[in-house]
Amino acid sequence: MTIRAVVKGVGHYLPERVVPNSYFEEIVDTSNDWIVSRSGIERRHFAAEGQTTSDLATRAAQAALDSAGLTGADVDAIILATSTADLTFPSAATMVQANLGNTKGYAFDVQAVCAGFVFALANANALIVSGQARRVLVIGAETFSRILDFTDRSTCVLFGDGAGAVLLEAQEGTGDNTDRGILSTDLNSDGTYRDILYVDGGVSTQSTGVLKMAGKEVFRHAVEKLAQTAHHALEKVGLKDDAVDWVVPHQANIRIIQSTAKKLGVGMDRVVVTVQDHGNTSAASIPLALSVGVERGQIKQGDLIVTEAIGGGLAWGSVVLRW
Ligand code: UT7
């Protein structure tokens, strides 16, 4: 008997405030044309004053629970992928746990920046297949607007706020790649690249800091590493590119998404794209895209899905799952 972590529910939340590219034309030397042609981004959402990552995460988690027909009390564990937690501690995940009225399970944050949701999914899968949890809420939530340098045109135009969540549940499978649920994971990091994408502050340095990115360098790594990790994850479960129904990539840049799809031999008609509406929401981007993909009627039960992401660290990885 093989235990699989199967998606039973999915949901998302976006803050009300929509920020179009024209907003940045007012504050830095940029243009809508540049932002759209270099990144594919047309708009993003920014959290309201006082609205925190755990607020966004709670709304997304509740939506995922609702779609699964469950309540917060039914969950054994909550994993929240974020680099923008409300406080240094406790974890934003425990705040979500309290908001959902769950007191019997356990909750913790995972920090792998834009790859955070992939890392969180892999951890949730490990908890479920090892019998340490039966139902796990996996959330990606960010308020990157809080760590942007609004005088740096090369970064401030790229990021947004939001949250997405999936509810995973243990289910018996056959052990082959026709099972529903998470089929394979591939996680990587290389800390020698810390200087190409980082925030120049933190608890130990006693400041919040702002996001710094050598965009071209990160772009180069993304184009090389994302297809590689997706291929590794597919190979691990004996599948090839032609088995993929949907690629659900980290939504950082449409050019990275297109180039990775090409390397995977998957047409853009089989890629869920939300970057135009959300910008780069870091760890929230994949669960947001999964939820929007379901809402649009793109992703259906039984579809084979490949997620892939890369971000600060560098940290990157892929998860193959059957919806
Ligand atoms: O989620 C984590 C992973 N992050 C990513 O995957 C992001 C990866 N990087 C990228 O998406 C792209 O590198 C960017 C969108 C950040 C930049 O695109 P690019 O084609 O690599 O542009 P560039 O950085 O080479 O800049 C080209 C030019 C520069 O001017 P010069 O030096 O050629 O005169 C920049 O100064 O564009 C200039 N530029 C801008 N111009 C107008 C940079 N930002 C802007 C801007 N508006 N906002």
mmCIF file of C-alpha atoms and ligand atoms in Angstrom:
data_model
loop_
_atom_site.group_PDB
_atom_site.id
_atom_site.type_symbol
_atom_site.label_atom_id
_atom_site.label_comp_id
_atom_site.label_asym_id
_atom_site.label_seq_id
_atom_site.Cartn_x
_atom_site.Cartn_y
_atom_site.Cartn_z
ATOM 1 C CA MET A 1 0.000 0.000 0.000
ATOM 2 C CA THR A 2 1.291 3.460 -0.914
ATOM 3 C CA ILE A 3 0.107 6.576 0.875
ATOM 4 C CA ARG A 4 -0.303 9.595 -1.400
ATOM 5 C CA ALA A 5 -0.793 13.259 -0.463
ATOM 6 C CA VAL A 6 -3.823 14.182 -2.575
ATOM 7 C CA VAL A 7 -5.155 17.706 -3.160
ATOM 8 C CA LYS A 8 -8.666 17.916 -1.654
ATOM 9 C CA GLY A 9 -9.091 21.672 -1.772
ATOM 10 C CA VAL A 10 -7.535 24.838 -3.188
ATOM 11 C CA GLY A 11 -8.125 28.553 -2.720
ATOM 12 C CA HIS A 12 -6.556 31.975 -2.894
ATOM 13 C CA TYR A 13 -6.855 35.538 -1.720
ATOM 14 C CA LEU A 14 -5.685 38.774 -3.315
ATOM 15 C CA PRO A 15 -5.740 42.123 -1.508
ATOM 16 C CA GLU A 16 -8.333 44.565 -2.886
ATOM 17 C CA ARG A 17 -5.900 47.228 -4.073
ATOM 18 C CA VAL A 18 -4.873 46.688 -7.698
ATOM 19 C CA VAL A 19 -1.760 48.604 -8.727
ATOM 20 C CA PRO A 20 -1.386 49.139 -12.483
ATOM 21 C CA ASN A 21 1.966 49.735 -14.199
ATOM 22 C CA SER A 22 1.018 53.395 -14.610
ATOM 23 C CA TYR A 23 1.501 53.809 -10.828
ATOM 24 C CA PHE A 24 5.246 53.233 -11.291
ATOM 25 C CA GLU A 25 5.431 55.691 -14.198
ATOM 26 C CA GLU A 26 4.627 58.325 -11.564
ATOM 27 C CA ILE A 27 7.330 57.368 -9.063
ATOM 28 C CA VAL A 28 10.318 56.030 -11.073
ATOM 29 C CA ASP A 29 11.750 56.392 -14.593
ATOM 30 C CA THR A 30 9.856 53.516 -16.212
ATOM 31 C CA SER A 31 7.046 52.842 -18.673
ATOM 32 C CA ASN A 32 4.165 50.424 -19.052
ATOM 33 C CA ASP A 33 5.783 49.257 -22.319
ATOM 34 C CA TRP A 34 9.088 48.394 -20.622
ATOM 35 C CA ILE A 35 7.413 46.487 -17.769
ATOM 36 C CA VAL A 36 5.090 44.528 -20.074
ATOM 37 C CA SER A 37 7.739 43.703 -22.693
ATOM 38 C CA ARG A 38 10.500 42.721 -20.215
ATOM 39 C CA SER A 39 8.360 40.904 -17.618
ATOM 40 C CA GLY A 40 4.787 40.366 -18.886
ATOM 41 C CA ILE A 41 3.407 42.113 -15.786
ATOM 42 C CA GLU A 42 0.430 44.466 -16.258
ATOM 43 C CA ARG A 43 -0.787 44.881 -12.698
ATOM 44 C CA ARG A 44 -0.313 43.493 -9.187
ATOM 45 C CA HIS A 45 -2.118 43.662 -5.845
ATOM 46 C CA PHE A 46 -0.747 45.452 -2.765
ATOM 47 C CA ALA A 47 -1.942 44.746 0.780
ATOM 48 C CA ALA A 48 -3.747 47.542 2.598
ATOM 49 C CA GLU A 49 -2.044 49.362 5.447
ATOM 50 C CA GLY A 50 -2.064 47.076 8.463
ATOM 51 C CA GLN A 51 -2.935 43.984 6.408
ATOM 52 C CA THR A 52 -0.355 41.297 7.156
ATOM 53 C CA THR A 53 0.861 38.094 5.547
ATOM 54 C CA SER A 54 -1.036 35.965 8.091
ATOM 55 C CA ASP A 55 -4.250 37.868 7.203
ATOM 56 C CA LEU A 56 -3.797 37.016 3.513
ATOM 57 C CA ALA A 57 -2.780 33.445 4.355
ATOM 58 C CA THR A 58 -5.833 32.930 6.562
ATOM 59 C CA ARG A 59 -8.209 34.045 3.768
ATOM 60 C CA ALA A 60 -6.545 31.699 1.254
ATOM 61 C CA ALA A 61 -6.484 28.815 3.754
ATOM 62 C CA GLN A 62 -10.176 29.305 4.570
ATOM 63 C CA ALA A 63 -10.999 29.227 0.844
ATOM 64 C CA ALA A 64 -9.049 25.954 0.449
ATOM 65 C CA LEU A 65 -10.838 24.453 3.478
ATOM 66 C CA ASP A 66 -14.222 25.569 2.109
ATOM 67 C CA SER A 67 -13.511 23.938 -1.240
ATOM 68 C CA ALA A 68 -12.597 20.702 0.583
ATOM 69 C CA GLY A 69 -15.726 20.899 2.770
ATOM 70 C CA LEU A 70 -13.581 20.977 5.928
ATOM 71 C CA THR A 71 -12.916 23.320 8.849
ATOM 72 C CA GLY A 72 -9.674 24.426 10.509
ATOM 73 C CA ALA A 73 -10.217 21.893 13.286
ATOM 74 C CA ASP A 74 -9.980 19.027 10.758
ATOM 75 C CA VAL A 75 -6.341 19.785 9.921
ATOM 76 C CA ASP A 76 -3.302 18.062 11.481
ATOM 77 C CA ALA A 77 -0.623 20.456 10.263
ATOM 78 C CA ILE A 78 -0.246 23.873 8.661
ATOM 79 C CA ILE A 79 2.850 24.800 6.662
ATOM 80 C CA LEU A 80 3.148 28.392 5.506
ATOM 81 C CA ALA A 81 5.766 29.307 2.919
ATOM 82 C CA THR A 82 6.726 32.961 3.309
ATOM 83 C CA SER A 83 9.672 35.332 3.469
ATOM 84 C CA THR A 84 7.512 38.165 4.795
ATOM 85 C CA ALA A 85 6.105 36.823 8.082
ATOM 86 C CA ASP A 86 4.213 39.294 10.307
ATOM 87 C CA LEU A 87 6.681 39.069 13.196
ATOM 88 C CA THR A 88 10.129 37.605 13.833
ATOM 89 C CA PHE A 89 8.258 35.062 15.936
ATOM 90 C CA PRO A 90 5.901 33.321 16.458
ATOM 91 C CA SER A 91 5.565 31.898 12.982
ATOM 92 C CA ALA A 92 2.868 33.312 10.723
ATOM 93 C CA ALA A 93 1.642 29.706 10.401
ATOM 94 C CA THR A 94 0.693 29.626 14.112
ATOM 95 C CA MET A 95 -1.227 32.888 13.615
ATOM 96 C CA VAL A 96 -3.147 31.273 10.777
ATOM 97 C CA GLN A 97 -3.722 28.234 13.001
ATOM 98 C CA ALA A 98 -5.280 30.454 15.684
ATOM 99 C CA ASN A 99 -7.375 32.335 13.114
ATOM 100 C CA LEU A 100 -8.724 29.026 11.795
ATOM 101 C CA GLY A 101 -9.629 27.817 15.301
ATOM 102 C CA ASN A 102 -7.216 24.907 15.242
ATOM 103 C CA THR A 103 -5.594 24.023 18.572
ATOM 104 C CA LYS A 104 -4.741 20.339 18.192
ATOM 105 C CA GLY A 105 -2.359 20.342 15.223
ATOM 106 C CA TYR A 106 1.051 21.884 14.599
ATOM 107 C CA ALA A 107 2.075 24.798 12.406
ATOM 108 C CA PHE A 108 5.346 26.213 11.120
ATOM 109 C CA ASP A 109 6.769 28.487 8.431
ATOM 110 C CA VAL A 110 9.067 27.445 5.603
ATOM 111 C CA GLN A 111 11.409 30.044 4.112
ATOM 112 C CA ALA A 112 12.790 29.287 0.667
ATOM 113 C CA VAL A 113 11.763 32.613 -0.902
ATOM 114 C CA CYS A 114 10.156 32.157 -4.345
ATOM 115 C CA ALA A 115 10.699 28.385 -4.169
ATOM 116 C CA GLY A 116 8.988 28.311 -0.765
ATOM 117 C CA PHE A 117 5.735 26.704 -1.856
ATOM 118 C CA VAL A 118 7.543 23.871 -3.647
ATOM 119 C CA PHE A 119 9.642 23.274 -0.509
ATOM 120 C CA ALA A 120 6.495 23.404 1.661
ATOM 121 C CA LEU A 121 4.685 20.914 -0.596
ATOM 122 C CA ALA A 122 7.634 18.519 -0.371
ATOM 123 C CA ASN A 123 7.637 18.826 3.430
ATOM 124 C CA ALA A 124 3.878 18.276 3.621
ATOM 125 C CA ASN A 125 4.241 15.221 1.405
ATOM 126 C CA ALA A 126 6.939 13.833 3.712
ATOM 127 C CA LEU A 127 4.699 14.335 6.767
ATOM 128 C CA ILE A 128 1.796 12.560 5.080
ATOM 129 C CA VAL A 129 3.660 9.582 3.599
ATOM 130 C CA SER A 130 5.495 9.023 6.913
ATOM 131 C CA GLY A 131 2.205 9.005 8.820
ATOM 132 C CA GLN A 132 2.931 12.163 10.860
ATOM 133 C CA ALA A 133 -0.131 13.941 9.514
ATOM 134 C CA ARG A 134 -3.267 12.982 7.601
ATOM 135 C CA ARG A 135 -4.410 16.431 6.498
ATOM 136 C CA VAL A 136 -1.984 19.285 5.857
ATOM 137 C CA LEU A 137 -2.788 22.836 4.800
ATOM 138 C CA VAL A 138 0.022 24.145 2.603
ATOM 139 C CA ILE A 139 -0.037 27.899 2.119
ATOM 140 C CA GLY A 140 2.109 30.373 0.224
ATOM 141 C CA ALA A 141 1.562 33.986 1.307
ATOM 142 C CA GLU A 142 3.586 37.162 0.887
ATOM 143 C CA THR A 143 3.526 40.917 1.381
ATOM 144 C CA PHE A 144 6.564 41.758 -0.763
ATOM 145 C CA SER A 145 5.307 45.356 -1.086
ATOM 146 C CA ARG A 146 6.751 45.804 2.441
ATOM 147 C CA ILE A 147 10.319 45.014 1.365
ATOM 148 C CA LEU A 148 10.475 46.840 -1.964
ATOM 149 C CA ASP A 149 12.725 49.820 -2.610
ATOM 150 C CA PHE A 150 10.318 52.202 -4.369
ATOM 151 C CA THR A 151 13.266 54.188 -5.723
ATOM 152 C CA ASP A 152 14.751 51.146 -7.542
ATOM 153 C CA ARG A 153 12.972 50.781 -10.887
ATOM 154 C CA SER A 154 14.705 47.482 -11.616
ATOM 155 C CA THR A 155 12.910 45.693 -8.746
ATOM 156 C CA CYS A 156 9.894 47.658 -7.465
ATOM 157 C CA VAL A 157 7.845 47.110 -10.642
ATOM 158 C CA LEU A 158 8.103 43.317 -10.452
ATOM 159 C CA PHE A 159 6.501 42.151 -7.201
ATOM 160 C CA GLY A 160 3.028 41.897 -5.658
ATOM 161 C CA ASP A 161 1.162 40.591 -2.606
ATOM 162 C CA GLY A 162 -1.191 37.621 -2.345
ATOM 163 C CA ALA A 163 -1.800 34.148 -0.966
ATOM 164 C CA GLY A 164 -2.797 30.691 -2.164
ATOM 165 C CA ALA A 165 -3.359 27.399 -0.377
ATOM 166 C CA VAL A 166 -3.994 23.718 -0.948
ATOM 167 C CA LEU A 167 -5.396 21.126 1.451
ATOM 168 C CA LEU A 168 -3.576 17.805 1.137
ATOM 169 C CA GLU A 169 -5.071 14.578 2.483
ATOM 170 C CA ALA A 170 -3.622 11.074 2.857
ATOM 171 C CA GLN A 171 -5.162 8.620 0.416
ATOM 172 C CA GLU A 172 -4.243 5.064 -0.533
ATOM 173 C CA GLY A 173 -2.644 4.688 -3.947
ATOM 174 C CA THR A 174 -1.258 1.868 -6.047
ATOM 175 C CA GLY A 175 2.293 3.218 -6.008
ATOM 176 C CA ASP A 176 2.494 3.836 -9.750
ATOM 177 C CA ASN A 177 2.431 7.128 -11.619
ATOM 178 C CA THR A 178 -1.299 6.910 -12.388
ATOM 179 C CA ASP A 179 -2.098 7.664 -8.720
ATOM 180 C CA ARG A 180 -3.592 10.992 -7.746
ATOM 181 C CA GLY A 181 -1.483 13.117 -5.388
ATOM 182 C CA ILE A 182 2.155 14.121 -5.122
ATOM 183 C CA LEU A 183 4.234 11.716 -7.215
ATOM 184 C CA SER A 184 7.734 13.186 -6.908
ATOM 185 C CA THR A 185 9.706 16.153 -5.611
ATOM 186 C CA ASP A 186 13.085 17.635 -6.490
ATOM 187 C CA LEU A 187 14.626 20.257 -4.171
ATOM 188 C CA ASN A 188 17.893 22.174 -4.610
ATOM 189 C CA SER A 189 19.766 25.120 -3.167
ATOM 190 C CA ASP A 190 23.184 26.720 -3.615
ATOM 191 C CA GLY A 191 24.021 29.377 -1.035
ATOM 192 C CA THR A 192 27.031 30.637 -2.970
ATOM 193 C CA TYR A 193 24.581 32.744 -5.012
ATOM 194 C CA ARG A 194 23.296 34.733 -2.000
ATOM 195 C CA ASP A 195 24.396 38.078 -3.466
ATOM 196 C CA ILE A 196 22.272 37.988 -6.631
ATOM 197 C CA LEU A 197 18.913 38.042 -4.817
ATOM 198 C CA TYR A 198 18.567 39.055 -1.178
ATOM 199 C CA VAL A 199 17.110 41.491 1.323
ATOM 200 C CA ASP A 200 19.788 43.709 2.854
ATOM 201 C CA GLY A 201 18.400 43.545 6.387
ATOM 202 C CA GLY A 202 17.012 41.152 8.981
ATOM 203 C CA VAL A 203 16.753 40.455 12.692
ATOM 204 C CA SER A 204 20.472 39.951 13.220
ATOM 205 C CA THR A 205 21.313 43.176 11.417
ATOM 206 C CA GLN A 206 18.528 45.035 13.233
ATOM 207 C CA SER A 207 16.765 46.397 10.159
ATOM 208 C CA THR A 208 14.031 45.226 7.821
ATOM 209 C CA GLY A 209 15.964 45.883 4.635
ATOM 210 C CA VAL A 210 14.849 46.023 1.009
ATOM 211 C CA LEU A 211 14.970 43.568 -1.845
ATOM 212 C CA LYS A 212 18.102 43.622 -4.043
ATOM 213 C CA MET A 213 18.323 41.664 -7.265
ATOM 214 C CA ALA A 214 20.810 41.249 -10.083
ATOM 215 C CA GLY A 215 17.944 40.562 -12.502
ATOM 216 C CA LYS A 216 19.969 39.389 -15.496
ATOM 217 C CA GLU A 217 21.944 36.890 -13.393
ATOM 218 C CA VAL A 218 18.814 35.476 -11.747
ATOM 219 C CA PHE A 219 17.179 35.276 -15.164
ATOM 220 C CA ARG A 220 20.121 33.225 -16.512
ATOM 221 C CA HIS A 221 19.919 30.751 -13.599
ATOM 222 C CA ALA A 222 16.128 30.498 -13.885
ATOM 223 C CA VAL A 223 16.213 29.630 -17.569
ATOM 224 C CA GLU A 224 18.818 26.910 -16.944
ATOM 225 C CA LYS A 225 17.663 25.441 -13.640
ATOM 226 C CA LEU A 226 13.857 25.365 -13.909
ATOM 227 C CA ALA A 227 13.640 22.965 -16.847
ATOM 228 C CA GLN A 228 16.398 20.872 -15.260
ATOM 229 C CA THR A 229 14.569 20.431 -11.936
ATOM 230 C CA ALA A 230 11.254 19.724 -13.681
ATOM 231 C CA HIS A 231 12.944 17.041 -15.786
ATOM 232 C CA HIS A 232 14.508 15.500 -12.675
ATOM 233 C CA ALA A 233 11.137 15.350 -10.909
ATOM 234 C CA LEU A 234 9.482 13.761 -13.958
ATOM 235 C CA GLU A 235 12.329 11.226 -14.369
ATOM 236 C CA LYS A 236 12.005 10.185 -10.710
ATOM 237 C CA VAL A 237 8.486 8.935 -11.397
ATOM 238 C CA GLY A 238 9.168 7.522 -14.853
ATOM 239 C CA LEU A 239 7.318 10.210 -16.795
ATOM 240 C CA LYS A 240 8.283 12.255 -19.828
ATOM 241 C CA ASP A 241 7.341 15.750 -21.004
ATOM 242 C CA ASP A 242 4.489 14.445 -23.157
ATOM 243 C CA ALA A 243 2.647 13.176 -20.046
ATOM 244 C CA VAL A 244 2.306 16.721 -18.665
ATOM 245 C CA ASP A 245 -1.177 18.251 -18.790
ATOM 246 C CA TRP A 246 -0.286 21.539 -17.082
ATOM 247 C CA VAL A 247 2.899 23.328 -16.139
ATOM 248 C CA VAL A 248 2.168 25.618 -13.200
ATOM 249 C CA PRO A 249 5.345 27.679 -12.925
ATOM 250 C CA HIS A 250 6.521 30.312 -10.487
ATOM 251 C CA GLN A 251 5.221 33.544 -11.986
ATOM 252 C CA ALA A 252 8.233 35.866 -12.115
ATOM 253 C CA ASN A 253 8.608 36.740 -15.774
ATOM 254 C CA ILE A 254 6.686 35.649 -18.887
ATOM 255 C CA ARG A 255 9.961 35.241 -20.802
ATOM 256 C CA ILE A 256 11.258 32.753 -18.192
ATOM 257 C CA ILE A 257 7.920 30.910 -18.268
ATOM 258 C CA GLN A 258 7.993 30.675 -22.084
ATOM 259 C CA SER A 259 11.607 29.579 -22.254
ATOM 260 C CA THR A 260 11.088 26.855 -19.615
ATOM 261 C CA ALA A 261 7.944 25.596 -21.353
ATOM 262 C CA LYS A 262 9.889 25.360 -24.614
ATOM 263 C CA LYS A 263 12.669 23.358 -22.944
ATOM 264 C CA LEU A 264 10.035 21.049 -21.458
ATOM 265 C CA GLY A 265 8.438 20.625 -24.882
ATOM 266 C CA VAL A 266 5.115 21.876 -23.505
ATOM 267 C CA GLY A 267 3.087 24.401 -25.547
ATOM 268 C CA MET A 268 2.007 27.632 -23.865
ATOM 269 C CA ASP A 269 -1.588 26.398 -24.184
ATOM 270 C CA ARG A 270 -0.681 23.945 -21.391
ATOM 271 C CA VAL A 271 0.915 26.509 -19.053
ATOM 272 C CA VAL A 272 -1.086 28.345 -16.379
ATOM 273 C CA VAL A 273 -0.071 32.009 -16.616
ATOM 274 C CA THR A 274 -1.112 34.635 -14.051
ATOM 275 C CA VAL A 275 1.976 36.881 -14.018
ATOM 276 C CA GLN A 276 0.145 39.617 -15.969
ATOM 277 C CA ASP A 277 -2.373 40.047 -13.132
ATOM 278 C CA HIS A 278 -0.352 39.234 -9.997
ATOM 279 C CA GLY A 279 3.273 40.137 -10.729
ATOM 280 C CA ASN A 280 5.800 38.092 -8.801
ATOM 281 C CA THR A 281 4.204 37.090 -5.484
ATOM 282 C CA SER A 282 7.155 34.897 -4.467
ATOM 283 C CA ALA A 283 6.009 31.852 -2.451
ATOM 284 C CA ALA A 284 2.354 32.686 -3.168
ATOM 285 C CA SER A 285 2.653 32.552 -6.943
ATOM 286 C CA ILE A 286 2.268 28.785 -7.520
ATOM 287 C CA PRO A 287 -0.714 28.201 -5.188
ATOM 288 C CA LEU A 288 -2.331 31.345 -6.607
ATOM 289 C CA ALA A 289 -1.835 29.969 -10.128
ATOM 290 C CA LEU A 290 -3.163 26.535 -9.107
ATOM 291 C CA SER A 291 -6.300 28.103 -7.656
ATOM 292 C CA VAL A 292 -6.841 30.423 -10.628
ATOM 293 C CA GLY A 293 -6.153 27.511 -13.008
ATOM 294 C CA VAL A 294 -8.961 25.516 -11.345
ATOM 295 C CA GLU A 295 -11.280 28.544 -11.340
ATOM 296 C CA ARG A 296 -10.671 29.073 -15.073
ATOM 297 C CA GLY A 297 -11.526 25.429 -15.744
ATOM 298 C CA GLN A 298 -7.973 24.669 -16.957
ATOM 299 C CA ILE A 299 -6.918 22.207 -14.225
ATOM 300 C CA LYS A 300 -9.198 19.178 -13.747
ATOM 301 C CA GLN A 301 -9.098 16.071 -11.564
ATOM 302 C CA GLY A 302 -6.639 13.518 -12.941
ATOM 303 C CA ASP A 303 -4.443 16.077 -14.747
ATOM 304 C CA LEU A 304 -0.671 15.662 -14.427
ATOM 305 C CA ILE A 305 0.830 18.894 -13.124
ATOM 306 C CA VAL A 306 4.433 20.044 -12.930
ATOM 307 C CA THR A 307 5.249 22.997 -10.679
ATOM 308 C CA GLU A 308 8.693 24.619 -10.721
ATOM 309 C CA ALA A 309 10.190 27.626 -8.950
ATOM 310 C CA ILE A 310 13.460 29.414 -8.241
ATOM 311 C CA GLY A 311 14.328 32.257 -5.916
ATOM 312 C CA GLY A 312 16.723 33.719 -3.380
ATOM 313 C CA GLY A 313 19.365 31.379 -2.038
ATOM 314 C CA LEU A 314 19.444 30.356 -4.717
ATOM 315 C CA ALA A 315 16.777 27.766 -3.917
ATOM 316 C CA TRP A 316 14.870 25.941 -6.627
ATOM 317 C CA GLY A 317 12.776 22.836 -7.133
ATOM 318 C CA SER A 318 9.864 21.052 -8.712
ATOM 319 C CA VAL A 319 6.895 18.935 -7.652
ATOM 320 C CA VAL A 320 5.025 16.534 -9.935
ATOM 321 C CA LEU A 321 1.476 15.754 -8.861
ATOM 322 C CA ARG A 322 -1.694 14.336 -10.289
ATOM 323 C CA TRP A 323 -4.633 16.630 -9.438
HETATM 324 O O1 UT7 B 1 11.228 35.330 -8.272
HETATM 325 C C1 UT7 B 1 12.615 35.271 -8.087
HETATM 326 C C2 UT7 B 1 13.255 35.112 -9.360
HETATM 327 N N1 UT7 B 1 13.319 36.380 -10.050
HETATM 328 C C3 UT7 B 1 13.310 36.365 -11.343
HETATM 329 O O2 UT7 B 1 13.157 35.339 -11.947
HETATM 330 C C4 UT7 B 1 13.565 37.661 -12.071
HETATM 331 C C5 UT7 B 1 14.616 37.408 -13.123
HETATM 332 N N2 UT7 B 1 14.953 38.555 -13.903
HETATM 333 C C6 UT7 B 1 14.112 39.188 -14.740
HETATM 334 O O3 UT7 B 1 12.937 38.885 -14.776
HETATM 335 C C7 UT7 B 1 14.662 40.235 -15.674
HETATM 336 O O4 UT7 B 1 16.066 40.191 -15.637
HETATM 337 C C8 UT7 B 1 14.169 41.663 -15.360
HETATM 338 C C9 UT7 B 1 12.706 41.813 -15.710
HETATM 339 C C10 UT7 B 1 14.385 41.969 -13.898
HETATM 340 C C11 UT7 B 1 14.956 42.672 -16.177
HETATM 341 O O5 UT7 B 1 14.868 42.361 -17.562
HETATM 342 P P1 UT7 B 1 16.202 42.388 -18.471
HETATM 343 O O6 UT7 B 1 15.773 42.149 -19.835
HETATM 344 O O7 UT7 B 1 17.146 41.398 -17.863
HETATM 345 O O8 UT7 B 1 16.677 43.864 -18.316
HETATM 346 P P2 UT7 B 1 18.052 44.389 -17.740
HETATM 347 O O9 UT7 B 1 18.132 44.195 -16.271
HETATM 348 O O10 UT7 B 1 19.163 43.875 -18.582
HETATM 349 O O11 UT7 B 1 17.888 45.920 -18.054
HETATM 350 C C12 UT7 B 1 17.845 46.408 -19.376
HETATM 351 C C13 UT7 B 1 17.755 47.905 -19.304
HETATM 352 C C14 UT7 B 1 18.816 48.542 -18.427
HETATM 353 O O12 UT7 B 1 19.235 49.726 -19.052
HETATM 354 P P3 UT7 B 1 20.643 49.761 -19.853
HETATM 355 O O13 UT7 B 1 21.666 49.423 -18.821
HETATM 356 O O14 UT7 B 1 20.500 48.711 -20.911
HETATM 357 O O15 UT7 B 1 20.680 51.163 -20.358
HETATM 358 C C15 UT7 B 1 18.071 48.884 -17.165
HETATM 359 O O16 UT7 B 1 18.624 50.000 -16.506
HETATM 360 O O17 UT7 B 1 16.496 48.294 -18.751
HETATM 361 C C16 UT7 B 1 16.718 49.208 -17.686
HETATM 362 N N3 UT7 B 1 15.655 49.032 -16.719
HETATM 363 C C17 UT7 B 1 14.475 49.649 -16.813
HETATM 364 N N4 UT7 B 1 13.990 50.516 -17.739
HETATM 365 C C18 UT7 B 1 12.727 50.953 -17.559
HETATM 366 C C19 UT7 B 1 15.649 48.246 -15.625
HETATM 367 N N5 UT7 B 1 14.472 48.341 -14.999
HETATM 368 C C20 UT7 B 1 13.729 49.212 -15.722
HETATM 369 C C21 UT7 B 1 12.419 49.702 -15.590
HETATM 370 N N6 UT7 B 1 11.968 50.560 -16.534
HETATM 371 N N7 UT7 B 1 11.587 49.344 -14.601
#
